[in-house]
mmCIF file of C-alpha atoms in Angstrom:
data_model
loop_
_atom_site.group_PDB
_atom_site.id
_atom_site.type_symbol
_atom_site.label_atom_id
_atom_site.label_comp_id
_atom_site.label_asym_id
_atom_site.label_seq_id
_atom_site.Cartn_x
_atom_site.Cartn_y
_atom_site.Cartn_z
ATOM 1 C CA MET A 239 0.761 -93.537 -47.606
ATOM 2 C CA LYS A 240 2.290 -95.332 -44.600
ATOM 3 C CA LEU A 241 5.430 -95.965 -46.649
ATOM 4 C CA ARG A 242 5.658 -92.288 -47.527
ATOM 5 C CA GLY A 243 5.270 -91.318 -43.901
ATOM 6 C CA HIS A 244 8.045 -93.686 -42.882
ATOM 7 C CA LEU A 245 10.193 -92.363 -45.690
ATOM 8 C CA MET A 246 9.571 -88.776 -44.576
ATOM 9 C CA LEU A 247 10.463 -89.667 -41.018
ATOM 10 C CA LEU A 248 13.653 -91.353 -42.197
ATOM 11 C CA VAL A 249 14.704 -88.346 -44.245
ATOM 12 C CA MET A 250 14.055 -85.996 -41.340
ATOM 13 C CA MET A 251 16.101 -88.174 -39.024
ATOM 14 C CA VAL A 252 18.972 -88.176 -41.505
ATOM 15 C CA CYS A 253 18.834 -84.395 -41.815
ATOM 16 C CA GLY A 254 18.747 -84.030 -38.051
ATOM 17 C CA TYR A 255 21.723 -86.317 -37.767
ATOM 18 C CA TYR A 256 23.718 -84.244 -40.246
ATOM 19 C CA ARG A 257 22.759 -80.988 -38.525
ATOM 20 C CA CYS A 258 23.923 -82.306 -35.212
ATOM 21 C CA ARG A 259 27.175 -83.734 -36.539
ATOM 22 C CA MET A 260 28.262 -81.445 -39.356
ATOM 23 C CA ARG A 261 25.942 -78.410 -38.935
ATOM 24 C CA TRP A 262 24.991 -78.602 -42.585
ATOM 25 C CA CYS A 263 22.923 -80.861 -44.825
ATOM 26 C CA PRO A 264 24.225 -82.333 -48.101
ATOM 27 C CA SER A 265 22.555 -81.139 -51.272
ATOM 28 C CA SER A 266 21.447 -84.678 -52.208
ATOM 29 C CA VAL A 267 19.509 -85.081 -48.959
ATOM 30 C CA LEU A 268 17.864 -81.655 -49.407
ATOM 31 C CA HIS A 269 16.877 -82.618 -52.958
ATOM 32 C CA LEU A 270 15.393 -85.873 -51.699
ATOM 33 C CA LEU A 271 13.410 -84.059 -49.004
ATOM 34 C CA ARG A 272 12.080 -81.566 -51.532
ATOM 35 C CA CYS A 273 10.889 -84.333 -53.853
ATOM 36 C CA VAL A 274 9.128 -86.176 -51.057
ATOM 37 C CA ARG A 275 7.320 -83.033 -49.915
ATOM 38 C CA LEU A 276 6.155 -82.284 -53.436
ATOM 39 C CA ARG A 277 4.817 -85.807 -53.951
ATOM 40 C CA SER A 278 3.251 -86.127 -50.500
ATOM 41 C CA TRP A 279 1.197 -82.901 -50.565
ATOM 42 C CA PRO A 280 -1.745 -82.590 -52.924
ATOM 43 C CA ARG A 281 -1.764 -79.972 -55.661
ATOM 44 C CA ARG A 282 -3.750 -76.766 -55.170
ATOM 45 C CA GLY A 283 -4.675 -76.034 -58.735
ATOM 46 C CA ARG A 284 -8.362 -75.886 -57.978
ATOM 47 C CA ASN A 285 -7.852 -72.996 -55.431
ATOM 48 C CA ARG A 286 -5.749 -70.768 -57.694
ATOM 49 C CA VAL A 287 -7.067 -67.363 -58.874
ATOM 50 C CA PRO A 288 -7.908 -67.267 -62.589
ATOM 51 C CA GLN A 289 -5.123 -65.950 -64.774
ATOM 52 C CA CYS A 290 -7.180 -63.014 -66.063
ATOM 53 C CA MET A 291 -7.877 -61.868 -62.500
ATOM 54 C CA SER A 292 -4.203 -62.232 -61.610
ATOM 55 C CA GLU A 293 -3.219 -60.071 -64.562
ATOM 56 C CA ILE A 294 -5.754 -57.393 -63.612
ATOM 57 C CA TRP A 295 -4.576 -57.387 -59.993
ATOM 58 C CA ALA A 296 -0.929 -57.148 -61.059
ATOM 59 C CA TYR A 297 -1.792 -54.242 -63.372
ATOM 60 C CA ILE A 298 -3.628 -52.399 -60.584
ATOM 61 C CA LYS A 299 -0.674 -52.872 -58.228
ATOM 62 C CA LEU A 300 1.716 -51.567 -60.874
ATOM 63 C CA LEU A 301 -0.548 -48.591 -61.547
ATOM 64 C CA VAL A 302 -0.761 -47.657 -57.847
ATOM 65 C CA GLN A 303 2.994 -48.000 -57.386
ATOM 66 C CA SER A 304 3.635 -45.813 -60.423
ATOM 67 C CA LEU A 305 1.751 -42.948 -58.772
ATOM 68 C CA TYR A 306 4.314 -42.527 -56.004
ATOM 69 C CA PHE A 307 7.416 -44.342 -57.240
ATOM 70 C CA ASN A 308 10.307 -42.169 -58.361
ATOM 71 C CA THR A 309 13.992 -42.971 -58.635
ATOM 72 C CA LEU A 310 14.757 -39.439 -57.411
ATOM 73 C CA THR A 311 12.639 -39.754 -54.270
ATOM 74 C CA ASP A 312 14.401 -38.475 -51.163
ATOM 75 C CA SER A 313 13.514 -36.884 -47.833
ATOM 76 C CA ASP A 314 12.780 -33.514 -49.453
ATOM 77 C CA VAL A 315 10.310 -35.051 -51.903
ATOM 78 C CA VAL A 316 8.558 -36.940 -49.112
ATOM 79 C CA PHE A 317 8.396 -33.783 -46.975
ATOM 80 C CA ASP A 318 6.942 -31.756 -49.846
ATOM 81 C CA SER A 319 4.367 -34.458 -50.543
ATOM 82 C CA ILE A 320 3.232 -34.634 -46.916
ATOM 83 C CA PHE A 321 2.942 -30.865 -46.508
ATOM 84 C CA GLU A 322 1.511 -30.209 -49.962
ATOM 85 C CA PRO A 323 -1.961 -29.347 -48.518
ATOM 86 C CA VAL A 324 -0.360 -26.829 -46.163
ATOM 87 C CA PHE A 325 1.641 -25.235 -48.970
ATOM 88 C CA TRP A 326 -1.444 -25.108 -51.174
ATOM 89 C CA THR A 327 -3.451 -23.382 -48.416
ATOM 90 C CA VAL A 328 -0.722 -20.798 -47.817
ATOM 91 C CA ASP A 329 -0.395 -20.096 -51.538
ATOM 92 C CA TYR A 330 -4.162 -19.749 -51.911
ATOM 93 C CA VAL A 331 -4.490 -17.362 -48.951
ATOM 94 C CA THR A 332 -1.489 -15.294 -50.054
ATOM 95 C CA ARG A 333 -2.844 -15.036 -53.590
ATOM 96 C CA TRP A 334 -6.237 -13.724 -52.487
ATOM 97 C CA PHE A 335 -4.958 -11.516 -49.665
ATOM 98 C CA GLY A 336 -2.331 -9.820 -51.829
ATOM 99 C CA VAL A 337 -4.701 -6.948 -52.600
ATOM 100 C CA VAL A 338 -5.378 -6.537 -48.877
ATOM 101 C CA PHE A 339 -1.646 -6.281 -48.144
ATOM 102 C CA VAL A 340 -1.173 -3.700 -50.888
ATOM 103 C CA CYS A 341 -4.052 -1.611 -49.535
ATOM 104 C CA LEU A 342 -2.563 -1.880 -46.060
ATOM 105 C CA VAL A 343 0.784 -0.524 -47.290
ATOM 106 C CA VAL A 344 -0.926 2.368 -49.061
ATOM 107 C CA ILE A 345 -3.102 3.222 -46.047
ATOM 108 C CA LEU A 346 -0.287 3.133 -43.491
ATOM 109 C CA THR A 347 2.076 5.144 -45.700
ATOM 110 C CA SER A 348 -0.632 7.690 -46.471
ATOM 111 C CA SER A 349 -1.427 8.101 -42.771
ATOM 112 C CA ILE A 350 2.202 8.976 -42.036
ATOM 113 C CA VAL A 351 2.247 11.468 -44.918
ATOM 114 C CA VAL A 352 -0.954 13.128 -43.665
ATOM 115 C CA ILE A 353 0.451 13.448 -40.143
ATOM 116 C CA ALA A 354 3.677 14.906 -41.539
ATOM 117 C CA TYR A 355 1.824 17.578 -43.506
ATOM 118 C CA VAL A 356 -0.943 18.390 -41.010
ATOM 119 C CA VAL A 357 0.899 18.087 -37.687
ATOM 120 C CA LEU A 358 4.671 18.171 -38.163
ATOM 121 C CA LEU A 359 5.065 20.697 -40.970
ATOM 122 C CA PRO A 360 3.406 23.573 -39.025
ATOM 123 C CA LEU A 361 5.634 22.796 -36.034
ATOM 124 C CA VAL A 362 8.729 22.800 -38.237
ATOM 125 C CA LEU A 363 7.804 26.098 -39.862
ATOM 126 C CA ASN A 364 7.179 27.753 -36.474
ATOM 127 C CA THR A 365 10.151 26.444 -34.504
ATOM 128 C CA TYR A 366 13.050 25.561 -36.838
ATOM 129 C CA SER A 367 15.569 27.830 -38.518
ATOM 130 C CA PRO A 368 15.368 28.456 -42.297
ATOM 131 C CA ALA A 369 18.288 26.113 -42.955
ATOM 132 C CA TRP A 370 16.655 23.235 -41.082
ATOM 133 C CA ILE A 371 13.324 23.976 -42.734
ATOM 134 C CA ALA A 372 14.919 23.731 -46.189
ATOM 135 C CA TRP A 373 16.631 20.444 -45.227
ATOM 136 C CA HIS A 374 13.477 18.798 -43.908
ATOM 137 C CA VAL A 375 11.318 19.932 -46.816
ATOM 138 C CA CYS A 376 13.800 18.877 -49.523
ATOM 139 C CA TYR A 377 14.832 15.540 -48.010
ATOM 140 C CA GLY A 378 11.306 14.585 -46.980
ATOM 141 C CA HIS A 379 9.840 15.182 -50.434
ATOM 142 C CA TRP A 380 12.756 13.440 -52.198
ATOM 143 C CA ASN A 381 12.367 10.390 -49.968
ATOM 144 C CA LEU A 382 8.612 10.327 -50.482
ATOM 145 C CA VAL A 383 8.968 10.477 -54.285
ATOM 146 C CA MET A 384 11.515 7.624 -54.271
ATOM 147 C CA ILE A 385 9.265 5.452 -52.090
ATOM 148 C CA ALA A 386 6.157 6.006 -54.203
ATOM 149 C CA PHE A 387 7.961 5.527 -57.524
ATOM 150 C CA HIS A 388 9.766 2.302 -56.639
ATOM 151 C CA TYR A 389 6.753 0.766 -54.920
ATOM 152 C CA TYR A 390 4.567 1.388 -57.939
ATOM 153 C CA LYS A 391 7.181 0.008 -60.327
ATOM 154 C CA ALA A 392 7.859 -3.060 -58.154
ATOM 155 C CA ALA A 393 4.155 -3.891 -57.930
ATOM 156 C CA LYS A 394 3.238 -3.241 -61.578
ATOM 157 C CA THR A 395 6.383 -4.443 -63.419
ATOM 158 C CA SER A 396 6.340 -8.043 -64.576
ATOM 159 C CA PRO A 397 9.166 -10.072 -62.996
ATOM 160 C CA GLY A 398 9.796 -11.872 -66.295
ATOM 161 C CA PHE A 399 8.617 -15.239 -67.595
ATOM 162 C CA PRO A 400 10.401 -17.820 -69.741
ATOM 163 C CA PRO A 401 8.970 -18.394 -73.231
ATOM 164 C CA THR A 402 6.329 -21.087 -73.536
ATOM 165 C CA VAL A 403 6.947 -21.788 -77.224
ATOM 166 C CA LYS A 404 9.834 -23.694 -78.736
ATOM 167 C CA ASN A 405 12.990 -21.600 -79.160
ATOM 168 C CA ASP A 406 16.764 -21.873 -79.094
ATOM 169 C CA THR A 407 17.200 -20.487 -75.584
ATOM 170 C CA PRO A 408 19.435 -22.789 -73.506
ATOM 171 C CA PHE A 409 17.779 -24.327 -70.466
ATOM 172 C CA VAL A 410 18.943 -26.372 -67.516
ATOM 173 C CA SER A 411 15.790 -28.334 -66.655
ATOM 174 C CA VAL A 412 12.081 -28.711 -67.327
ATOM 175 C CA CYS A 413 9.516 -27.437 -64.845
ATOM 176 C CA LYS A 414 7.483 -30.355 -63.522
ATOM 177 C CA LYS A 415 4.415 -28.102 -63.077
ATOM 178 C CA CYS A 416 4.523 -25.836 -66.132
ATOM 179 C CA ILE A 417 6.114 -28.520 -68.337
ATOM 180 C CA VAL A 418 8.230 -25.853 -70.050
ATOM 181 C CA PRO A 419 12.028 -25.496 -70.269
ATOM 182 C CA LYS A 420 13.558 -23.524 -67.401
ATOM 183 C CA PRO A 421 16.605 -21.331 -68.072
ATOM 184 C CA ALA A 422 19.274 -20.894 -65.440
ATOM 185 C CA ARG A 423 18.157 -19.148 -62.194
ATOM 186 C CA THR A 424 14.472 -19.694 -63.089
ATOM 187 C CA HIS A 425 12.085 -21.124 -60.493
ATOM 188 C CA HIS A 426 8.386 -21.906 -60.301
ATOM 189 C CA CYS A 427 6.149 -19.731 -58.111
ATOM 190 C CA GLY A 428 3.233 -21.633 -56.613
ATOM 191 C CA ILE A 429 1.290 -18.422 -55.911
ATOM 192 C CA CYS A 430 1.619 -16.946 -59.410
ATOM 193 C CA ASN A 431 1.480 -20.491 -60.832
ATOM 194 C CA ARG A 432 4.195 -19.604 -63.352
ATOM 195 C CA CYS A 433 7.955 -19.858 -63.754
ATOM 196 C CA ILE A 434 9.808 -16.638 -62.890
ATOM 197 C CA LEU A 435 13.130 -15.520 -64.365
ATOM 198 C CA LYS A 436 15.788 -15.092 -61.662
ATOM 199 C CA MET A 437 13.135 -15.512 -58.997
ATOM 200 C CA ASP A 438 13.944 -14.166 -55.538
ATOM 201 C CA HIS A 439 10.634 -14.653 -53.707
ATOM 202 C CA HIS A 440 6.938 -13.817 -53.873
ATOM 203 C CA CYS A 441 6.231 -10.639 -51.939
ATOM 204 C CA PRO A 442 2.662 -10.393 -50.568
ATOM 205 C CA TRP A 443 3.157 -6.673 -49.838
ATOM 206 C CA LEU A 444 3.598 -6.131 -53.578
ATOM 207 C CA ASN A 445 1.126 -8.821 -54.631
ATOM 208 C CA ASN A 446 3.775 -9.726 -57.178
ATOM 209 C CA CYS A 447 6.816 -11.924 -57.606
ATOM 210 C CA VAL A 448 10.278 -10.404 -57.273
ATOM 211 C CA GLY A 449 12.222 -11.472 -60.331
ATOM 212 C CA HIS A 450 14.698 -10.298 -62.933
ATOM 213 C CA PHE A 451 12.871 -7.198 -64.164
ATOM 214 C CA ASN A 452 11.587 -5.778 -60.854
ATOM 215 C CA HIS A 453 14.237 -6.916 -58.353
ATOM 216 C CA ARG A 454 15.914 -3.486 -58.392
ATOM 217 C CA TYR A 455 12.609 -1.711 -57.783
ATOM 218 C CA PHE A 456 11.863 -3.966 -54.821
ATOM 219 C CA PHE A 457 15.243 -3.410 -53.185
ATOM 220 C CA SER A 458 15.131 0.344 -53.805
ATOM 221 C CA PHE A 459 11.669 0.533 -52.250
ATOM 222 C CA CYS A 460 12.882 -1.332 -49.147
ATOM 223 C CA LEU A 461 15.959 0.901 -48.913
ATOM 224 C CA PHE A 462 14.148 4.228 -49.238
ATOM 225 C CA MET A 463 11.284 3.120 -47.011
ATOM 226 C CA THR A 464 13.822 2.210 -44.346
ATOM 227 C CA LEU A 465 15.566 5.567 -44.737
ATOM 228 C CA GLY A 466 12.237 7.369 -44.456
ATOM 229 C CA CYS A 467 11.261 5.453 -41.312
ATOM 230 C CA VAL A 468 14.642 6.109 -39.695
ATOM 231 C CA TYR A 469 14.385 9.785 -40.632
ATOM 232 C CA CYS A 470 10.937 10.105 -39.025
ATOM 233 C CA SER A 471 12.015 8.143 -35.961
ATOM 234 C CA ILE A 472 15.149 10.217 -35.290
ATOM 235 C CA SER A 473 13.729 13.633 -36.139
ATOM 236 C CA GLY A 474 10.509 12.963 -34.204
ATOM 237 C CA ARG A 475 12.040 11.528 -31.036
ATOM 238 C CA ASN A 476 11.758 14.738 -28.998
ATOM 239 C CA LEU A 477 8.253 15.346 -30.287
ATOM 240 C CA PHE A 478 7.323 11.818 -29.244
ATOM 241 C CA LEU A 479 8.628 12.359 -25.690
ATOM 242 C CA ASP A 480 6.765 15.661 -25.389
ATOM 243 C CA ALA A 481 3.557 14.123 -26.699
ATOM 244 C CA TYR A 482 3.820 11.153 -24.359
ATOM 245 C CA ASN A 483 4.373 13.408 -21.316
ATOM 246 C CA ALA A 484 1.464 15.611 -22.385
ATOM 247 C CA LEU A 485 -0.891 12.648 -22.598
ATOM 248 C CA GLU A 486 0.199 11.462 -19.174
ATOM 249 C CA ARG A 487 -0.534 14.925 -17.797
ATOM 250 C CA PHE A 488 -3.924 14.968 -19.479
ATOM 251 C CA LYS A 489 -4.689 11.580 -17.958
ATOM 252 C CA HIS A 490 -4.016 12.855 -14.435
ATOM 253 C CA LEU A 491 -6.207 15.880 -15.035
ATOM 254 C CA ASP A 492 -9.066 13.660 -16.217
ATOM 255 C CA MET A 493 -8.863 11.622 -13.024
ATOM 256 C CA GLU A 494 -9.752 14.635 -10.841
ATOM 257 C CA LYS A 495 -13.343 14.860 -9.639
ATOM 258 C CA PRO A 496 -15.570 17.268 -11.548
ATOM 259 C CA GLY A 497 -16.985 18.793 -8.354
ATOM 260 C CA VAL A 498 -16.376 18.959 -4.557
ATOM 261 C CA PRO A 499 -19.391 19.258 -2.206
ATOM 262 C CA VAL A 500 -19.284 22.330 0.066
ATOM 263 C CA THR A 501 -20.772 21.878 3.576
ATOM 264 C CA GLY A 502 -20.722 23.608 6.907
ATOM 265 C CA ILE A 503 -20.239 27.361 6.881
ATOM 266 C CA GLY A 504 -19.067 27.344 3.264
ATOM 267 C CA PRO A 505 -22.327 28.753 1.859
ATOM 268 C CA LEU A 506 -22.472 31.334 4.637
ATOM 269 C CA ILE A 507 -19.075 32.868 3.901
ATOM 270 C CA GLY A 508 -19.806 33.258 0.188
ATOM 271 C CA LEU A 509 -17.766 30.432 -1.332
ATOM 272 C CA LEU A 510 -20.645 29.539 -3.611
ATOM 273 C CA PRO A 511 -23.336 31.565 -5.322
ATOM 274 C CA PRO A 512 -26.813 31.407 -3.761
ATOM 275 C CA GLY A 513 -28.536 28.069 -4.422
ATOM 276 C CA GLN A 514 -25.329 26.182 -5.492
ATOM 277 C CA THR A 515 -24.065 23.368 -3.292
ATOM 278 C CA GLN A 516 -21.025 22.133 -5.324
ATOM 279 C CA TYR A 517 -17.904 23.866 -6.481
ATOM 280 C CA GLN A 518 -17.337 23.282 -10.230
ATOM 281 C CA THR A 519 -13.732 22.772 -11.342
ATOM 282 C CA PRO A 520 -12.616 24.797 -14.370
ATOM 283 C CA ALA A 521 -12.505 23.309 -17.868
ATOM 284 C CA PRO A 522 -9.413 21.206 -18.674
ATOM 285 C CA PRO A 523 -6.424 23.174 -19.987
ATOM 286 C CA TYR A 524 -6.355 21.146 -23.248
ATOM 287 C CA THR A 525 -8.696 20.601 -26.143
ATOM 288 C CA PHE A 526 -9.655 17.559 -28.174
ATOM 289 C CA LYS A 527 -7.410 18.821 -30.978
ATOM 290 C CA ASP A 528 -4.397 18.912 -28.660
ATOM 291 C CA LYS A 529 -5.079 15.365 -27.548
ATOM 292 C CA MET A 530 -5.387 14.048 -31.123
ATOM 293 C CA ILE A 531 -2.203 15.828 -32.214
ATOM 294 C CA ASN A 532 -0.210 14.169 -29.438
ATOM 295 C CA LYS A 533 -1.712 10.772 -30.204
ATOM 296 C CA SER A 534 -0.871 11.195 -33.893
ATOM 297 C CA ILE A 535 2.756 11.960 -33.079
ATOM 298 C CA ILE A 536 2.998 8.872 -30.870
ATOM 299 C CA TYR A 537 1.368 6.721 -33.568
ATOM 300 C CA MET A 538 3.778 8.003 -36.210
ATOM 301 C CA TRP A 539 6.883 7.431 -34.085
ATOM 302 C CA VAL A 540 5.911 3.912 -32.983
ATOM 303 C CA LEU A 541 4.959 2.820 -36.506
ATOM 304 C CA THR A 542 8.034 4.239 -38.229
ATOM 305 C CA SER A 543 10.382 2.890 -35.562
ATOM 306 C CA THR A 544 8.920 -0.613 -35.767
ATOM 307 C CA VAL A 545 8.880 -0.709 -39.559
ATOM 308 C CA GLY A 546 12.357 0.797 -39.705
ATOM 309 C CA VAL A 547 13.844 -1.982 -37.573
ATOM 310 C CA ALA A 548 12.045 -4.850 -39.327
ATOM 311 C CA LEU A 549 12.419 -3.553 -42.873
ATOM 312 C CA GLY A 550 15.975 -2.424 -42.188
ATOM 313 C CA ALA A 551 16.993 -5.973 -41.260
ATOM 314 C CA LEU A 552 15.368 -7.290 -44.467
ATOM 315 C CA THR A 553 17.122 -4.630 -46.556
ATOM 316 C CA ILE A 554 20.519 -5.464 -45.065
ATOM 317 C CA TRP A 555 19.958 -9.160 -45.759
ATOM 318 C CA HIS A 556 19.077 -8.499 -49.403
ATOM 319 C CA GLY A 557 22.087 -6.214 -49.694
ATOM 320 C CA VAL A 558 24.336 -9.069 -48.556
ATOM 321 C CA LEU A 559 22.736 -11.387 -51.128
ATOM 322 C CA ILE A 560 23.241 -8.839 -53.907
ATOM 323 C CA SER A 561 26.903 -8.484 -52.923
ATOM 324 C CA ARG A 562 27.286 -12.252 -53.307
ATOM 325 C CA GLY A 563 25.472 -12.322 -56.638
ATOM 326 C CA GLU A 564 22.665 -14.611 -55.520
ATOM 327 C CA THR A 565 18.955 -14.523 -54.755
ATOM 328 C CA SER A 566 17.082 -15.741 -51.682
ATOM 329 C CA ILE A 567 16.382 -19.097 -53.337
ATOM 330 C CA GLU A 568 19.943 -19.450 -54.574
ATOM 331 C CA ARG A 569 21.166 -18.813 -51.056
ATOM 332 C CA HIS A 570 19.659 -22.148 -49.975
ATOM 333 C CA THR A 571 20.728 -24.075 -53.065
ATOM 334 C CA ASN A 572 24.258 -22.669 -52.940
ATOM 335 C CA GLY A 573 24.481 -23.567 -49.263
ATOM 336 C CA LYS A 574 23.561 -27.186 -50.004
ATOM 337 C CA GLU A 575 25.991 -27.292 -52.907
ATOM 338 C CA THR A 576 28.771 -25.863 -50.735
ATOM 339 C CA LYS A 577 28.270 -28.609 -48.135
ATOM 340 C CA ARG A 578 28.146 -31.289 -50.816
ATOM 341 C CA MET A 579 31.385 -30.101 -52.411
ATOM 342 C CA ALA A 580 33.051 -29.737 -49.008
ATOM 343 C CA LYS A 581 32.477 -33.434 -48.318
ATOM 344 C CA ARG A 582 34.471 -34.181 -51.465
ATOM 345 C CA GLY A 583 37.247 -31.831 -50.442
ATOM 346 C CA LYS A 584 36.347 -29.196 -53.035
ATOM 347 C CA VAL A 585 35.296 -25.547 -52.864
ATOM 348 C CA TYR A 586 32.070 -24.366 -54.492
ATOM 349 C CA ARG A 587 32.062 -20.992 -56.254
ATOM 350 C CA ASN A 588 28.922 -19.185 -57.340
ATOM 351 C CA PRO A 589 29.101 -18.935 -61.154
ATOM 352 C CA PHE A 590 26.871 -15.832 -61.153
ATOM 353 C CA SER A 591 29.077 -13.742 -58.854
ATOM 354 C CA TYR A 592 31.436 -11.287 -60.557
ATOM 355 C CA GLY A 593 32.803 -9.582 -57.445
ATOM 356 C CA ARG A 594 31.027 -7.333 -54.972
ATOM 357 C CA LEU A 595 31.374 -4.072 -56.880
ATOM 358 C CA ASN A 596 30.470 -5.610 -60.224
ATOM 359 C CA ASN A 597 27.475 -7.363 -58.674
ATOM 360 C CA TRP A 598 26.145 -4.012 -57.514
ATOM 361 C CA LYS A 599 26.863 -2.360 -60.881
ATOM 362 C CA ILE A 600 24.986 -5.097 -62.741
ATOM 363 C CA PHE A 601 22.105 -5.062 -60.276
ATOM 364 C CA LEU A 602 21.679 -1.270 -60.331
ATOM 365 C CA GLY A 603 22.393 -0.915 -64.058
ATOM 366 C CA VAL A 604 25.360 1.420 -63.559
ATOM 367 C CA GLU A 605 27.377 1.728 -66.775
ATOM 368 C CA LYS A 606 29.102 5.085 -66.226
ATOM 369 C CA ARG A 607 29.752 7.508 -63.389
ATOM 370 C CA SER A 608 26.713 9.695 -64.001
ATOM 371 C CA HIS A 609 24.440 6.682 -63.562
ATOM 372 C CA TRP A 610 25.091 6.675 -59.815
ATOM 373 C CA LEU A 611 23.100 9.927 -59.761
ATOM 374 C CA THR A 612 20.598 9.439 -62.562
ATOM 375 C CA ARG A 613 19.840 5.731 -61.999
ATOM 376 C CA VAL A 614 20.408 5.279 -58.265
ATOM 377 C CA LEU A 615 19.646 8.547 -56.473
ATOM 378 C CA LEU A 616 16.889 9.636 -58.847
ATOM 379 C CA PRO A 617 13.834 7.726 -60.149
ATOM 380 C CA SER A 618 14.799 5.685 -63.194
ATOM 381 C CA GLY A 619 12.893 3.091 -65.185
ATOM 382 C CA HIS A 620 15.855 1.591 -67.086
ATOM 383 C CA ALA A 621 15.834 -2.125 -67.841
ATOM 384 C CA PRO A 622 18.168 -4.489 -65.957
ATOM 385 C CA HIS A 623 21.306 -6.018 -67.426
ATOM 386 C CA GLY A 624 20.578 -8.965 -69.729
ATOM 387 C CA ASP A 625 17.351 -10.733 -70.650
ATOM 388 C CA GLY A 626 17.177 -13.026 -67.595
ATOM 389 C CA MET A 627 17.504 -16.220 -69.668
ATOM 390 C CA THR A 628 21.202 -16.312 -70.558
ATOM 391 C CA TRP A 629 24.023 -15.481 -68.170
ATOM 392 C CA ASP A 630 27.745 -14.924 -68.499
ATOM 393 C CA PHE A 631 29.975 -17.248 -66.512
ATOM 394 C CA LEU A 632 33.192 -15.578 -65.477
ATOM 395 C CA PRO A 633 35.762 -17.753 -63.673
ATOM 396 C CA ILE A 634 37.844 -14.706 -62.767
ATOM 397 C CA LYS A 635 36.815 -11.423 -61.253
ATOM 398 C CA LYS A 636 37.172 -8.595 -63.720
ATOM 399 C CA ASP A 637 35.557 -5.229 -64.017
ATOM 400 C CA LEU A 638 32.492 -5.658 -66.236
ATOM 401 C CA VAL A 639 31.653 -1.966 -66.200
ATOM 402 C CA PRO A 640 34.729 0.299 -66.077
ATOM 403 C CA VAL A 641 33.530 2.982 -63.686
#
């Protein structure tokens, strides 16, 4: 053992000498040092873990790593994994509160209709000329019919689902949740827990997904609801100002004292009847009905103006997307693809865009001139263009529907 120690010391001194002189150690010296260290230190075979336990531990480690390892893992996957509980909570709440949102839409819309018939229609019939009466009655009822029809169709029409059985339909990927083939423009909805053809988004106000077969109904409902709100807001502006001023006047009248005590020689000169010591003010010049009518007009104007601004912005945004031939989801994916292609010096073109006019014709189902009246300006339940699973790719812009 003493000889080994001296030998180790000698080897270390030689290595130190070479490091100081040449800054590197020859391979023969390193090999000698390695052999000495192996012979000088005792073996640790007795302390090793049994082979069966090592195999079990290695299998457990591999199993745990397989649960989160993925060659396609990126920042988006990590973000989705971290916020998965939040997404699940939002989907769960939206799914169960969809009926509440639908009831809220029906109640608010019905309240405006009741105010229009009970409060505004008598005022119109008593103050407006016959021409203006005819305009308000015809336009108001047409707008109401379009709103009710398209809302019902958007809420009750299925957005379209890809087939779950084996078929020859071409697909671009496989849904990792449904484990079924996904055609082009198909996406999975976490709230409906199904894949949706040409999915745009899940609308809680419809309690339904907006997809291939009800996208036109949804947009038409937003458009005609916006037009109705703008119509009520503009035509009821003067009524709103009058009602607001009337309520302010009523408020000042309510602040006056109900009686003024009379003292001094007041009772002697006959200001009050015998035995009365206070002068009673007359009844207010308005009734409870007048007050409720003015409040109803203010409620209608504020609600329609607010909804008109918010829903109008949403309608304009969806109109821009339709002009580009894309959905709300495709807007994000196309934006990412555009940036990726720009880094390579290329230009990305949406393969589902056929030109602005053709995009609108396909979306609205216009195939001839009369369809602009029968399918756009009047209620129509015609099916959309195509089946939502196969799409035509046109590299050049040509008129699909010669109108």
